Amino acid sequence: MDKEGKVDFLWRYQPSKNTADGVLMSYIKRNVFMPPREMILQPLRAYWLALAYQEKGDIDPVLLERMFRKAVYALEKHALYLCDQAGIDYPSNFYREAPIPRTLPLHVKNATVENGADADFSNFQNSLTTDELFELVGGEEFDDSGFS
């Protein structure tokens, strides 16, 4: 089979059954609702896909921003699912409680400098609600069925 144009990625991992990774891998293998490959790839996509495209560099900035927003939405939806499963409260003001980074992504810094705006973001706060974020990423179009 011609492998040109494909990424060859092989990973073999055999943790001891009594370790946290062993419990995790056993759970993934015996899950009947989703194939193990998707159980692994969906969270990887949410964590790293937007960053991979950002590093690659040849993507429309609007699409990249949307990709980042979709990843945040997927991660937050899974956080809500985890809270529900554990019976714990999810903070309604999650974004305002999250630590604000001292530095901003390069594309935000560049846009600020280009527009002549003040580069002091020490008081920056992201106050988007879950519903607002959901609307920004396109509502139902994001396939995150594996997270709940």
PDB file of N, CA, C and O in Angstrom, residues 37-96:
ATOM      1  N   ARG A  37     -10.106   3.877  19.227  1.00  0.00           N
ATOM      2  CA  ARG A  37      -9.392   4.891  18.453  1.00  0.00           C
ATOM      3  C   ARG A  37     -10.041   6.265  18.638  1.00  0.00           C
ATOM      4  O   ARG A  37      -9.368   7.265  18.822  1.00  0.00           O
ATOM      5  N   GLU A  38     -11.362   6.329  18.587  1.00  0.00           N
ATOM      6  CA  GLU A  38     -12.057   7.607  18.756  1.00  0.00           C
ATOM      7  C   GLU A  38     -11.977   8.107  20.197  1.00  0.00           C
ATOM      8  O   GLU A  38     -11.895   9.304  20.432  1.00  0.00           O
ATOM      9  N   MET A  39     -11.997   7.195  21.156  1.00  0.00           N
ATOM     10  CA  MET A  39     -11.866   7.619  22.558  1.00  0.00           C
ATOM     11  C   MET A  39     -10.516   8.283  22.799  1.00  0.00           C
ATOM     12  O   MET A  39     -10.392   9.152  23.655  1.00  0.00           O
ATOM     13  N   ILE A  40      -9.531   7.869  22.056  1.00  0.00           N
ATOM     14  CA  ILE A  40      -8.196   8.458  22.193  1.00  0.00           C
ATOM     15  C   ILE A  40      -8.067   9.721  21.339  1.00  0.00           C
ATOM     16  O   ILE A  40      -7.564  10.748  21.795  1.00  0.00           O
ATOM     17  N   LEU A  41      -8.561   9.678  20.101  1.00  0.00           N
ATOM     18  CA  LEU A  41      -8.376  10.805  19.188  1.00  0.00           C
ATOM     19  C   LEU A  41      -9.226  12.025  19.541  1.00  0.00           C
ATOM     20  O   LEU A  41      -8.772  13.156  19.359  1.00  0.00           O
ATOM     21  N   GLN A  42     -10.448  11.833  20.034  1.00  0.00           N
ATOM     22  CA  GLN A  42     -11.285  13.000  20.335  1.00  0.00           C
ATOM     23  C   GLN A  42     -10.650  13.922  21.375  1.00  0.00           C
ATOM     24  O   GLN A  42     -10.581  15.131  21.150  1.00  0.00           O
ATOM     25  N   PRO A  43     -10.193  13.418  22.499  1.00  0.00           N
ATOM     26  CA  PRO A  43      -9.540  14.350  23.434  1.00  0.00           C
ATOM     27  C   PRO A  43      -8.215  14.888  22.899  1.00  0.00           C
ATOM     28  O   PRO A  43      -7.863  16.039  23.174  1.00  0.00           O
ATOM     29  N   LEU A  44      -7.485  14.102  22.119  1.00  0.00           N
ATOM     30  CA  LEU A  44      -6.255  14.615  21.518  1.00  0.00           C
ATOM     31  C   LEU A  44      -6.559  15.782  20.595  1.00  0.00           C
ATOM     32  O   LEU A  44      -5.846  16.785  20.591  1.00  0.00           O
ATOM     33  N   ARG A  45      -7.620  15.656  19.822  1.00  0.00           N
ATOM     34  CA  ARG A  45      -8.010  16.750  18.925  1.00  0.00           C
ATOM     35  C   ARG A  45      -8.350  18.007  19.730  1.00  0.00           C
ATOM     36  O   ARG A  45      -7.929  19.115  19.380  1.00  0.00           O
ATOM     37  N   ALA A  46      -9.125  17.833  20.790  1.00  0.00           N
ATOM     38  CA  ALA A  46      -9.525  18.988  21.595  1.00  0.00           C
ATOM     39  C   ALA A  46      -8.316  19.654  22.248  1.00  0.00           C
ATOM     40  O   ALA A  46      -8.252  20.871  22.361  1.00  0.00           O
ATOM     41  N   TYR A  47      -7.352  18.873  22.675  1.00  0.00           N
ATOM     42  CA  TYR A  47      -6.169  19.417  23.342  1.00  0.00           C
ATOM     43  C   TYR A  47      -5.164  20.021  22.369  1.00  0.00           C
ATOM     44  O   TYR A  47      -4.562  21.046  22.656  1.00  0.00           O
ATOM     45  N   TRP A  48      -4.932  19.349  21.231  1.00  0.00           N
ATOM     46  CA  TRP A  48      -3.746  19.679  20.445  1.00  0.00           C
ATOM     47  C   TRP A  48      -3.971  20.065  18.992  1.00  0.00           C
ATOM     48  O   TRP A  48      -3.068  20.626  18.364  1.00  0.00           O
ATOM     49  N   LEU A  49      -5.130  19.789  18.396  1.00  0.00           N
ATOM     50  CA  LEU A  49      -5.306  20.012  16.960  1.00  0.00           C
ATOM     51  C   LEU A  49      -5.153  21.475  16.556  1.00  0.00           C
ATOM     52  O   LEU A  49      -4.440  21.785  15.599  1.00  0.00           O
ATOM     53  N   ALA A  50      -5.785  22.387  17.270  1.00  0.00           N
ATOM     54  CA  ALA A  50      -5.664  23.809  16.921  1.00  0.00           C
ATOM     55  C   ALA A  50      -4.215  24.271  17.031  1.00  0.00           C
ATOM     56  O   ALA A  50      -3.735  25.036  16.187  1.00  0.00           O
ATOM     57  N   LEU A  51      -3.510  23.798  18.038  1.00  0.00           N
ATOM     58  CA  LEU A  51      -2.102  24.165  18.193  1.00  0.00           C
ATOM     59  C   LEU A  51      -1.247  23.605  17.055  1.00  0.00           C
ATOM     60  O   LEU A  51      -0.315  24.263  16.587  1.00  0.00           O
ATOM     61  N   ALA A  52      -1.584  22.400  16.600  1.00  0.00           N
ATOM     62  CA  ALA A  52      -0.850  21.800  15.483  1.00  0.00           C
ATOM     63  C   ALA A  52      -1.036  22.628  14.213  1.00  0.00           C
ATOM     64  O   ALA A  52      -0.069  22.897  13.488  1.00  0.00           O
ATOM     65  N   TYR A  53      -2.280  23.065  13.957  1.00  0.00           N
ATOM     66  CA  TYR A  53      -2.520  23.905  12.783  1.00  0.00           C
ATOM     67  C   TYR A  53      -1.880  25.276  12.938  1.00  0.00           C
ATOM     68  O   TYR A  53      -1.380  25.843  11.967  1.00  0.00           O
ATOM     69  N   GLN A  54      -1.874  25.804  14.156  1.00  0.00           N
ATOM     70  CA  GLN A  54      -1.233  27.095  14.385  1.00  0.00           C
ATOM     71  C   GLN A  54       0.264  26.999  14.079  1.00  0.00           C
ATOM     72  O   GLN A  54       0.832  27.866  13.427  1.00  0.00           O
ATOM     73  N   GLU A  55       0.886  25.930  14.528  1.00  0.00           N
ATOM     74  CA  GLU A  55       2.319  25.742  14.266  1.00  0.00           C
ATOM     75  C   GLU A  55       2.586  25.518  12.784  1.00  0.00           C
ATOM     76  O   GLU A  55       3.562  26.026  12.240  1.00  0.00           O
ATOM     77  N   LYS A  56       1.700  24.771  12.126  1.00  0.00           N
ATOM     78  CA  LYS A  56       1.856  24.510  10.689  1.00  0.00           C
ATOM     79  C   LYS A  56       1.850  25.821   9.906  1.00  0.00           C
ATOM     80  O   LYS A  56       2.619  25.977   8.966  1.00  0.00           O
ATOM     81  N   GLY A  57       0.985  26.748  10.294  1.00  0.00           N
ATOM     82  CA  GLY A  57       1.051  28.098   9.782  1.00  0.00           C
ATOM     83  C   GLY A  57       0.325  28.424   8.503  1.00  0.00           C
ATOM     84  O   GLY A  57       0.167  29.574   8.170  1.00  0.00           O
ATOM     85  N   ASP A  58      -0.132  27.460   7.750  1.00  0.00           N
ATOM     86  CA  ASP A  58      -0.780  27.790   6.479  1.00  0.00           C
ATOM     87  C   ASP A  58      -2.296  27.609   6.549  1.00  0.00           C
ATOM     88  O   ASP A  58      -2.902  26.928   5.744  1.00  0.00           O
ATOM     89  N   ILE A  59      -2.912  28.275   7.537  1.00  0.00           N
ATOM     90  CA  ILE A  59      -4.357  28.195   7.717  1.00  0.00           C
ATOM     91  C   ILE A  59      -4.910  29.608   7.887  1.00  0.00           C
ATOM     92  O   ILE A  59      -4.257  30.471   8.482  1.00  0.00           O
ATOM     93  N   ASP A  60      -6.069  29.823   7.344  1.00  0.00           N
ATOM     94  CA  ASP A  60      -6.749  31.114   7.464  1.00  0.00           C
ATOM     95  C   ASP A  60      -6.932  31.441   8.948  1.00  0.00           C
ATOM     96  O   ASP A  60      -7.400  30.595   9.718  1.00  0.00           O
ATOM     97  N   PRO A  61      -6.561  32.638   9.384  1.00  0.00           N
ATOM     98  CA  PRO A  61      -6.678  33.008  10.804  1.00  0.00           C
ATOM     99  C   PRO A  61      -8.100  32.894  11.343  1.00  0.00           C
ATOM    100  O   PRO A  61      -8.288  32.545  12.509  1.00  0.00           O
ATOM    101  N   VAL A  62      -9.095  33.143  10.512  1.00  0.00           N
ATOM    102  CA  VAL A  62     -10.487  33.013  10.958  1.00  0.00           C
ATOM    103  C   VAL A  62     -10.811  31.548  11.242  1.00  0.00           C
ATOM    104  O   VAL A  62     -11.441  31.225  12.255  1.00  0.00           O
ATOM    105  N   LEU A  63     -10.363  30.655  10.368  1.00  0.00           N
ATOM    106  CA  LEU A  63     -10.591  29.226  10.587  1.00  0.00           C
ATOM    107  C   LEU A  63      -9.825  28.736  11.814  1.00  0.00           C
ATOM    108  O   LEU A  63     -10.330  27.915  12.585  1.00  0.00           O
ATOM    109  N   LEU A  64      -8.617  29.244  11.988  1.00  0.00           N
ATOM    110  CA  LEU A  64      -7.828  28.843  13.146  1.00  0.00           C
ATOM    111  C   LEU A  64      -8.510  29.275  14.441  1.00  0.00           C
ATOM    112  O   LEU A  64      -8.600  28.495  15.394  1.00  0.00           O
ATOM    113  N   GLU A  65      -9.004  30.500  14.475  1.00  0.00           N
ATOM    114  CA  GLU A  65      -9.695  30.962  15.671  1.00  0.00           C
ATOM    115  C   GLU A  65     -10.924  30.102  15.949  1.00  0.00           C
ATOM    116  O   GLU A  65     -11.191  29.728  17.083  1.00  0.00           O
ATOM    117  N   ARG A  66     -11.649  29.772  14.895  1.00  0.00           N
ATOM    118  CA  ARG A  66     -12.829  28.919  15.070  1.00  0.00           C
ATOM    119  C   ARG A  66     -12.432  27.546  15.596  1.00  0.00           C
ATOM    120  O   ARG A  66     -13.110  26.967  16.439  1.00  0.00           O
ATOM    121  N   MET A  67     -11.314  27.027  15.130  1.00  0.00           N
ATOM    122  CA  MET A  67     -10.824  25.742  15.605  1.00  0.00           C
ATOM    123  C   MET A  67     -10.495  25.806  17.100  1.00  0.00           C
ATOM    124  O   MET A  67     -10.828  24.896  17.862  1.00  0.00           O
ATOM    125  N   PHE A  68      -9.847  26.897  17.512  1.00  0.00           N
ATOM    126  CA  PHE A  68      -9.553  27.075  18.936  1.00  0.00           C
ATOM    127  C   PHE A  68     -10.840  27.145  19.751  1.00  0.00           C
ATOM    128  O   PHE A  68     -10.954  26.537  20.813  1.00  0.00           O
ATOM    129  N   ARG A  69     -11.826  27.884  19.257  1.00  0.00           N
ATOM    130  CA  ARG A  69     -13.097  28.005  19.986  1.00  0.00           C
ATOM    131  C   ARG A  69     -13.808  26.664  20.091  1.00  0.00           C
ATOM    132  O   ARG A  69     -14.394  26.343  21.123  1.00  0.00           O
ATOM    133  N   LYS A  70     -13.773  25.885  19.026  1.00  0.00           N
ATOM    134  CA  LYS A  70     -14.399  24.565  19.056  1.00  0.00           C
ATOM    135  C   LYS A  70     -13.707  23.659  20.068  1.00  0.00           C
ATOM    136  O   LYS A  70     -14.355  22.883  20.768  1.00  0.00           O
ATOM    137  N   ALA A  71     -12.397  23.757  20.146  1.00  0.00           N
ATOM    138  CA  ALA A  71     -11.657  22.951  21.113  1.00  0.00           C
ATOM    139  C   ALA A  71     -12.033  23.345  22.540  1.00  0.00           C
ATOM    140  O   ALA A  71     -12.273  22.482  23.390  1.00  0.00           O
ATOM    141  N   VAL A  72     -12.111  24.638  22.791  1.00  0.00           N
ATOM    142  CA  VAL A  72     -12.500  25.112  24.130  1.00  0.00           C
ATOM    143  C   VAL A  72     -13.905  24.633  24.461  1.00  0.00           C
ATOM    144  O   VAL A  72     -14.172  24.162  25.566  1.00  0.00           O
ATOM    145  N   TYR A  73     -14.804  24.722  23.493  1.00  0.00           N
ATOM    146  CA  TYR A  73     -16.171  24.259  23.711  1.00  0.00           C
ATOM    147  C   TYR A  73     -16.189  22.771  24.052  1.00  0.00           C
ATOM    148  O   TYR A  73     -16.863  22.339  24.990  1.00  0.00           O
ATOM    149  N   ALA A  74     -15.459  21.954  23.291  1.00  0.00           N
ATOM    150  CA  ALA A  74     -15.426  20.510  23.542  1.00  0.00           C
ATOM    151  C   ALA A  74     -14.861  20.207  24.919  1.00  0.00           C
ATOM    152  O   ALA A  74     -15.389  19.351  25.643  1.00  0.00           O
ATOM    153  N   LEU A  75     -13.803  20.915  25.301  1.00  0.00           N
ATOM    154  CA  LEU A  75     -13.213  20.690  26.620  1.00  0.00           C
ATOM    155  C   LEU A  75     -14.171  21.110  27.728  1.00  0.00           C
ATOM    156  O   LEU A  75     -14.310  20.409  28.741  1.00  0.00           O
ATOM    157  N   GLU A  76     -14.844  22.234  27.540  1.00  0.00           N
ATOM    158  CA  GLU A  76     -15.790  22.668  28.564  1.00  0.00           C
ATOM    159  C   GLU A  76     -16.979  21.711  28.648  1.00  0.00           C
ATOM    160  O   GLU A  76     -17.446  21.400  29.742  1.00  0.00           O
ATOM    161  N   LYS A  77     -17.455  21.235  27.521  1.00  0.00           N
ATOM    162  CA  LYS A  77     -18.575  20.285  27.546  1.00  0.00           C
ATOM    163  C   LYS A  77     -18.174  19.016  28.299  1.00  0.00           C
ATOM    164  O   LYS A  77     -18.958  18.480  29.077  1.00  0.00           O
ATOM    165  N   HIS A  78     -16.967  18.575  28.093  1.00  0.00           N
ATOM    166  CA  HIS A  78     -16.529  17.374  28.811  1.00  0.00           C
ATOM    167  C   HIS A  78     -16.365  17.670  30.307  1.00  0.00           C
ATOM    168  O   HIS A  78     -16.681  16.819  31.138  1.00  0.00           O
ATOM    169  N   ALA A  79     -15.914  18.868  30.636  1.00  0.00           N
ATOM    170  CA  ALA A  79     -15.824  19.250  32.051  1.00  0.00           C
ATOM    171  C   ALA A  79     -17.207  19.230  32.689  1.00  0.00           C
ATOM    172  O   ALA A  79     -17.371  18.746  33.825  1.00  0.00           O
ATOM    173  N   LEU A  80     -18.209  19.722  31.974  1.00  0.00           N
ATOM    174  CA  LEU A  80     -19.584  19.681  32.480  1.00  0.00           C
ATOM    175  C   LEU A  80     -20.050  18.238  32.671  1.00  0.00           C
ATOM    176  O   LEU A  80     -20.701  17.904  33.662  1.00  0.00           O
ATOM    177  N   TYR A  81     -19.711  17.382  31.720  1.00  0.00           N
ATOM    178  CA  TYR A  81     -20.064  15.964  31.812  1.00  0.00           C
ATOM    179  C   TYR A  81     -19.401  15.321  33.039  1.00  0.00           C
ATOM    180  O   TYR A  81     -20.035  14.579  33.789  1.00  0.00           O
ATOM    181  N   LEU A  82     -18.118  15.622  33.247  1.00  0.00           N
ATOM    182  CA  LEU A  82     -17.421  15.073  34.407  1.00  0.00           C
ATOM    183  C   LEU A  82     -18.054  15.546  35.714  1.00  0.00           C
ATOM    184  O   LEU A  82     -18.225  14.758  36.645  1.00  0.00           O
ATOM    185  N   CYS A  83     -18.398  16.820  35.775  1.00  0.00           N
ATOM    186  CA  CYS A  83     -19.061  17.350  36.976  1.00  0.00           C
ATOM    187  C   CYS A  83     -20.382  16.637  37.212  1.00  0.00           C
ATOM    188  O   CYS A  83     -20.711  16.278  38.349  1.00  0.00           O
ATOM    189  N   ASP A  84     -21.134  16.419  36.143  1.00  0.00           N
ATOM    190  CA  ASP A  84     -22.415  15.729  36.255  1.00  0.00           C
ATOM    191  C   ASP A  84     -22.213  14.296  36.762  1.00  0.00           C
ATOM    192  O   ASP A  84     -22.927  13.839  37.656  1.00  0.00           O
ATOM    193  N   GLN A  85     -21.232  13.602  36.215  1.00  0.00           N
ATOM    194  CA  GLN A  85     -20.964  12.221  36.629  1.00  0.00           C
ATOM    195  C   GLN A  85     -20.521  12.128  38.089  1.00  0.00           C
ATOM    196  O   GLN A  85     -20.832  11.167  38.775  1.00  0.00           O
ATOM    197  N   ALA A  86     -19.799  13.137  38.551  1.00  0.00           N
ATOM    198  CA  ALA A  86     -19.288  13.131  39.924  1.00  0.00           C
ATOM    199  C   ALA A  86     -20.264  13.783  40.904  1.00  0.00           C
ATOM    200  O   ALA A  86     -20.052  13.725  42.112  1.00  0.00           O
ATOM    201  N   GLY A  87     -21.301  14.446  40.373  1.00  0.00           N
ATOM    202  CA  GLY A  87     -22.250  15.122  41.241  1.00  0.00           C
ATOM    203  C   GLY A  87     -21.673  16.365  41.907  1.00  0.00           C
ATOM    204  O   GLY A  87     -22.036  16.707  43.030  1.00  0.00           O
ATOM    205  N   ILE A  88     -20.772  17.031  41.186  1.00  0.00           N
ATOM    206  CA  ILE A  88     -20.190  18.252  41.739  1.00  0.00           C
ATOM    207  C   ILE A  88     -20.640  19.443  40.911  1.00  0.00           C
ATOM    208  O   ILE A  88     -21.043  19.298  39.766  1.00  0.00           O
ATOM    209  N   ASP A  89     -20.614  20.619  41.526  1.00  0.00           N
ATOM    210  CA  ASP A  89     -21.034  21.829  40.847  1.00  0.00           C
ATOM    211  C   ASP A  89     -19.939  22.322  39.913  1.00  0.00           C
ATOM    212  O   ASP A  89     -18.756  22.284  40.243  1.00  0.00           O
ATOM    213  N   TYR A  90     -20.381  22.783  38.771  1.00  0.00           N
ATOM    214  CA  TYR A  90     -19.483  23.420  37.814  1.00  0.00           C
ATOM    215  C   TYR A  90     -19.622  24.917  38.031  1.00  0.00           C
ATOM    216  O   TYR A  90     -20.732  25.436  37.999  1.00  0.00           O
ATOM    217  N   PRO A  91     -18.529  25.632  38.285  1.00  0.00           N
ATOM    218  CA  PRO A  91     -18.657  27.066  38.579  1.00  0.00           C
ATOM    219  C   PRO A  91     -19.266  27.829  37.412  1.00  0.00           C
ATOM    220  O   PRO A  91     -18.826  27.693  36.281  1.00  0.00           O
ATOM    221  N   SER A  92     -20.298  28.625  37.709  1.00  0.00           N
ATOM    222  CA  SER A  92     -20.978  29.371  36.657  1.00  0.00           C
ATOM    223  C   SER A  92     -20.090  30.471  36.090  1.00  0.00           C
ATOM    224  O   SER A  92     -20.274  30.911  34.968  1.00  0.00           O
ATOM    225  N   ASN A  93     -19.141  30.936  36.866  1.00  0.00           N
ATOM    226  CA  ASN A  93     -18.235  31.982  36.389  1.00  0.00           C
ATOM    227  C   ASN A  93     -16.840  31.406  36.163  1.00  0.00           C
ATOM    228  O   ASN A  93     -15.850  31.996  36.507  1.00  0.00           O
ATOM    229  N   PHE A  94     -16.806  30.248  35.515  1.00  0.00           N
ATOM    230  CA  PHE A  94     -15.565  29.519  35.264  1.00  0.00           C
ATOM    231  C   PHE A  94     -14.486  30.391  34.642  1.00  0.00           C
ATOM    232  O   PHE A  94     -13.357  30.410  35.083  1.00  0.00           O
ATOM    233  N   TYR A  95     -14.828  31.150  33.602  1.00  0.00           N
ATOM    234  CA  TYR A  95     -13.823  31.927  32.891  1.00  0.00           C
ATOM    235  C   TYR A  95     -13.263  33.049  33.748  1.00  0.00           C
ATOM    236  O   TYR A  95     -12.112  33.394  33.649  1.00  0.00           O
ATOM    237  N   ARG A  96     -14.091  33.627  34.589  1.00  0.00           N
ATOM    238  CA  ARG A  96     -13.606  34.715  35.424  1.00  0.00           C
ATOM    239  C   ARG A  96     -12.740  34.196  36.569  1.00  0.00           C
ATOM    240  O   ARG A  96     -11.921  34.911  37.100  1.00  0.00           O
TER     241      ARG A  96
END
